[in-house]
CSV table of C-alpha atoms in Angstrom, one decimal:
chain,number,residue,atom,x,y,z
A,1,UNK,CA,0.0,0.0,0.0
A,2,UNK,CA,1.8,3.3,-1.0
A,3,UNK,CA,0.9,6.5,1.2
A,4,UNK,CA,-1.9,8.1,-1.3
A,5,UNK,CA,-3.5,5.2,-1.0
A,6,UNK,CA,-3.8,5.0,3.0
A,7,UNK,CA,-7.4,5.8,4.3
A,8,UNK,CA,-5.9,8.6,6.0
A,9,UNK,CA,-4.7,10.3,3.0
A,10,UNK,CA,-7.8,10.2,1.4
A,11,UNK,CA,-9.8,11.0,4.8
A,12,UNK,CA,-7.9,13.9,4.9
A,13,UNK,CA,-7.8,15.4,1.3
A,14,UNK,CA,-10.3,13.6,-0.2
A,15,UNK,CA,-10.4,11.1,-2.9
A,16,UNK,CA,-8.3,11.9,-5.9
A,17,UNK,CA,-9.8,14.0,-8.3
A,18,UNK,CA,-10.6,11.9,-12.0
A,19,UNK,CA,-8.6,14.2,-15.3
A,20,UNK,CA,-11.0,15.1,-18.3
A,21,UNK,CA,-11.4,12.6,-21.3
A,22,UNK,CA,-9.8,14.4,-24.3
A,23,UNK,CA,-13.2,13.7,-26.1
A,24,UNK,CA,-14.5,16.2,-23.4
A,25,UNK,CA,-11.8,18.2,-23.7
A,26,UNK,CA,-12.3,18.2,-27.2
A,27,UNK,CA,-16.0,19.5,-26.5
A,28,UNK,CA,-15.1,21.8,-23.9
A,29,UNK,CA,-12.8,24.3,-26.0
A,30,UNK,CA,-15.6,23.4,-29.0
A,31,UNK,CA,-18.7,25.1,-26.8
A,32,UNK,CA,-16.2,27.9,-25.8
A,33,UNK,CA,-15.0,28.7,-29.2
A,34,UNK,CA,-18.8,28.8,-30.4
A,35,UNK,CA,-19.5,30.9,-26.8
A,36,UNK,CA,-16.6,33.6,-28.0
A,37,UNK,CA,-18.7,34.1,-31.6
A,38,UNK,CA,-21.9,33.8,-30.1
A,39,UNK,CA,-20.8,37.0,-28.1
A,40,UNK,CA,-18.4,38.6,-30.6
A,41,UNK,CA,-22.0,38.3,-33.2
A,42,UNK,CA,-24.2,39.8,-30.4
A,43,UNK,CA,-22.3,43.1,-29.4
A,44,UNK,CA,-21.5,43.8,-33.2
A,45,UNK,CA,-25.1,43.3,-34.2
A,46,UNK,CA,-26.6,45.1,-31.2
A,47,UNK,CA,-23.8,48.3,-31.8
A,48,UNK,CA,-24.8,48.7,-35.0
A,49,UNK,CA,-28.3,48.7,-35.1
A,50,UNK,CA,-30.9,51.4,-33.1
A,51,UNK,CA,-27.5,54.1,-32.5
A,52,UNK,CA,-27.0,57.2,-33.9
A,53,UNK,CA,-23.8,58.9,-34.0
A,54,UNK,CA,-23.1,62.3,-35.9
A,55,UNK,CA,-19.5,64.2,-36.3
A,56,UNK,CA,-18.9,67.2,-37.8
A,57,UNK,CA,-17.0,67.5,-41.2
A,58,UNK,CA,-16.6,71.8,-42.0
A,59,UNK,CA,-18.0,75.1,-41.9
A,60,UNK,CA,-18.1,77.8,-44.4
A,61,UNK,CA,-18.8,81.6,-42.2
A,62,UNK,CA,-20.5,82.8,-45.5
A,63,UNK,CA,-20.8,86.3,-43.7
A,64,UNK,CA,-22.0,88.2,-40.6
A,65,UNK,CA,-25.3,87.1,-40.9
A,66,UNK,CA,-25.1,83.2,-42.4
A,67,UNK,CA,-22.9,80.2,-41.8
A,68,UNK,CA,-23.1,76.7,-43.4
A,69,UNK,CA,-22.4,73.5,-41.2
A,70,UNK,CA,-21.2,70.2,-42.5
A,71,UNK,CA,-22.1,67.4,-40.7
A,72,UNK,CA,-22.5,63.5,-41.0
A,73,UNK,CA,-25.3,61.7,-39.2
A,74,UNK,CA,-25.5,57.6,-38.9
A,75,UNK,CA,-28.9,56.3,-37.8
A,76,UNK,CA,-31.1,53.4,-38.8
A,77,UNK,CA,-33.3,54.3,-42.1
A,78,UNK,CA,-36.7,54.5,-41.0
A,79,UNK,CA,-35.4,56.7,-37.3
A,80,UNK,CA,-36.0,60.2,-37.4
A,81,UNK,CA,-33.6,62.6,-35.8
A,82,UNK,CA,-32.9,66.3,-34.9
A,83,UNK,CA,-29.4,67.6,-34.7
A,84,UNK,CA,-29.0,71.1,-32.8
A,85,UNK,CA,-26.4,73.1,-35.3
A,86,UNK,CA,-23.9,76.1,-33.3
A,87,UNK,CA,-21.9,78.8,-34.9
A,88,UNK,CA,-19.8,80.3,-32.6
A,89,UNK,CA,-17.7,83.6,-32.1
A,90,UNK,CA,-13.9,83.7,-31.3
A,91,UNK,CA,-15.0,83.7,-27.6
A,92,UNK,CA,-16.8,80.3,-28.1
A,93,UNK,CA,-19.9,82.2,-27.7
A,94,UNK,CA,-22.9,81.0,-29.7
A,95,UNK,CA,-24.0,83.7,-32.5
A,96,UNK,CA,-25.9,81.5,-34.4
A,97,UNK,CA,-28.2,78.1,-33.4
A,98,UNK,CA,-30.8,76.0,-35.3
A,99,UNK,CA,-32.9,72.2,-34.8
A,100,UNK,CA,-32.6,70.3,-38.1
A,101,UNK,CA,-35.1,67.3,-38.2
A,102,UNK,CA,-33.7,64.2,-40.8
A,103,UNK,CA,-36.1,61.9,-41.9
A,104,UNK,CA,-36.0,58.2,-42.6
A,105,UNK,CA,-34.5,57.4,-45.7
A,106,UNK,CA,-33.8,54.4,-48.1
A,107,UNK,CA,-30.8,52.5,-48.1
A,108,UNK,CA,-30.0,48.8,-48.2
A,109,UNK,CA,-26.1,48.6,-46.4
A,110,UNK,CA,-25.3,49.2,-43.1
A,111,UNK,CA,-22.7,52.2,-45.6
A,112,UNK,CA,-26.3,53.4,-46.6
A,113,UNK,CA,-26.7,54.2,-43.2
A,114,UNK,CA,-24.4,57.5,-42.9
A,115,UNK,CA,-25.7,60.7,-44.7
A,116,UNK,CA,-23.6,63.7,-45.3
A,117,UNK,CA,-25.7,67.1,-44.8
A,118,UNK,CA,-25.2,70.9,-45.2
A,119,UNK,CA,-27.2,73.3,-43.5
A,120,UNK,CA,-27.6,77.2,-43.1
A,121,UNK,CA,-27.5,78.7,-40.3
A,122,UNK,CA,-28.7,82.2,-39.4
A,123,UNK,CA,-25.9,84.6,-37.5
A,124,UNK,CA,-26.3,87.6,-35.2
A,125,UNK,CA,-22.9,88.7,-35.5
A,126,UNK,CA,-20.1,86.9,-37.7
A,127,UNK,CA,-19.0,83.4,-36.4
A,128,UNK,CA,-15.6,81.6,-36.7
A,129,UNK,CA,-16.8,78.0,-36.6
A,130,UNK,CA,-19.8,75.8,-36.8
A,131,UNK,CA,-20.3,72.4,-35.1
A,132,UNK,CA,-23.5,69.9,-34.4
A,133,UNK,CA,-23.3,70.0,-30.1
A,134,UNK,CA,-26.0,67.3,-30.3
A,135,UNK,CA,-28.7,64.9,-32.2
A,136,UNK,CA,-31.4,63.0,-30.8
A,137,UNK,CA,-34.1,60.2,-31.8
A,138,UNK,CA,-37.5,61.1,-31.8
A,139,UNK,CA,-40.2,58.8,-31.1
């Protein structure tokens, strides 16, 4: 009788614990492989459907009294969104603001789903840049 077989030994620590088959082995990495791009599926689906995301692209300070914005909005096609436009002063004071509303539109990519749009915007005194500060869904 060697000494990992006394009854003590295994009194005291317990039987020895049995190794894994390598067919379940085998299975094991198998599920976790198919659990890794179950998940990596999920998150890229669920990113990339029901956001919206905009970024500005330019501005053009026409005069003292108009400004154009360029700006790119992603959304799904049949969302509707508004985007708040700013032109701002030197001080980063707002001179001029407006609420464009985009519509749904037709596309068949998720590519189709970024529009590029230009939009006046009415000054009080000259500006120095133009931005979107925010965009929201509408119900």
């Amino acid at each position: 009788m060697t000494v990992t077989d006394s009854p003590t030994m295994s009194q005291r620590y317990g039987a020895p614990q049995q190794r894994m088959s390598p067919a379940a082995k085998k299975w094991s990495v198998i599920s976790a492989l198919a659990l890794a791009l179950a998940a990596a599926v999920w998150f890229t689906l669920g990113n990339s459907f029901g956001e919206l995301t905009f970024k500005d692209v330019g501005y053009n300070i026409e005069s003292d009294t108009r400004a154009s914005v360029d700006y790119q909005v992603t959304k799904d096609f049949d969302a509707t969104a508004q985007c708040m436009l700013h032109v701002m002063d030197s001080s980063y004071a707002i001179v001029g603001a407006r609420i464009v509303t985009i519509g749904p539109h037709e596309g068949a990519s998720n590519a189709d789903r970024s529009q590029h749009f230009r939009s006046e915007v009415r000054t009080e005194h000259r500006g120095v840049t133009g931005v979107v500060d925010d965009c929201w869904l509408l119900d």
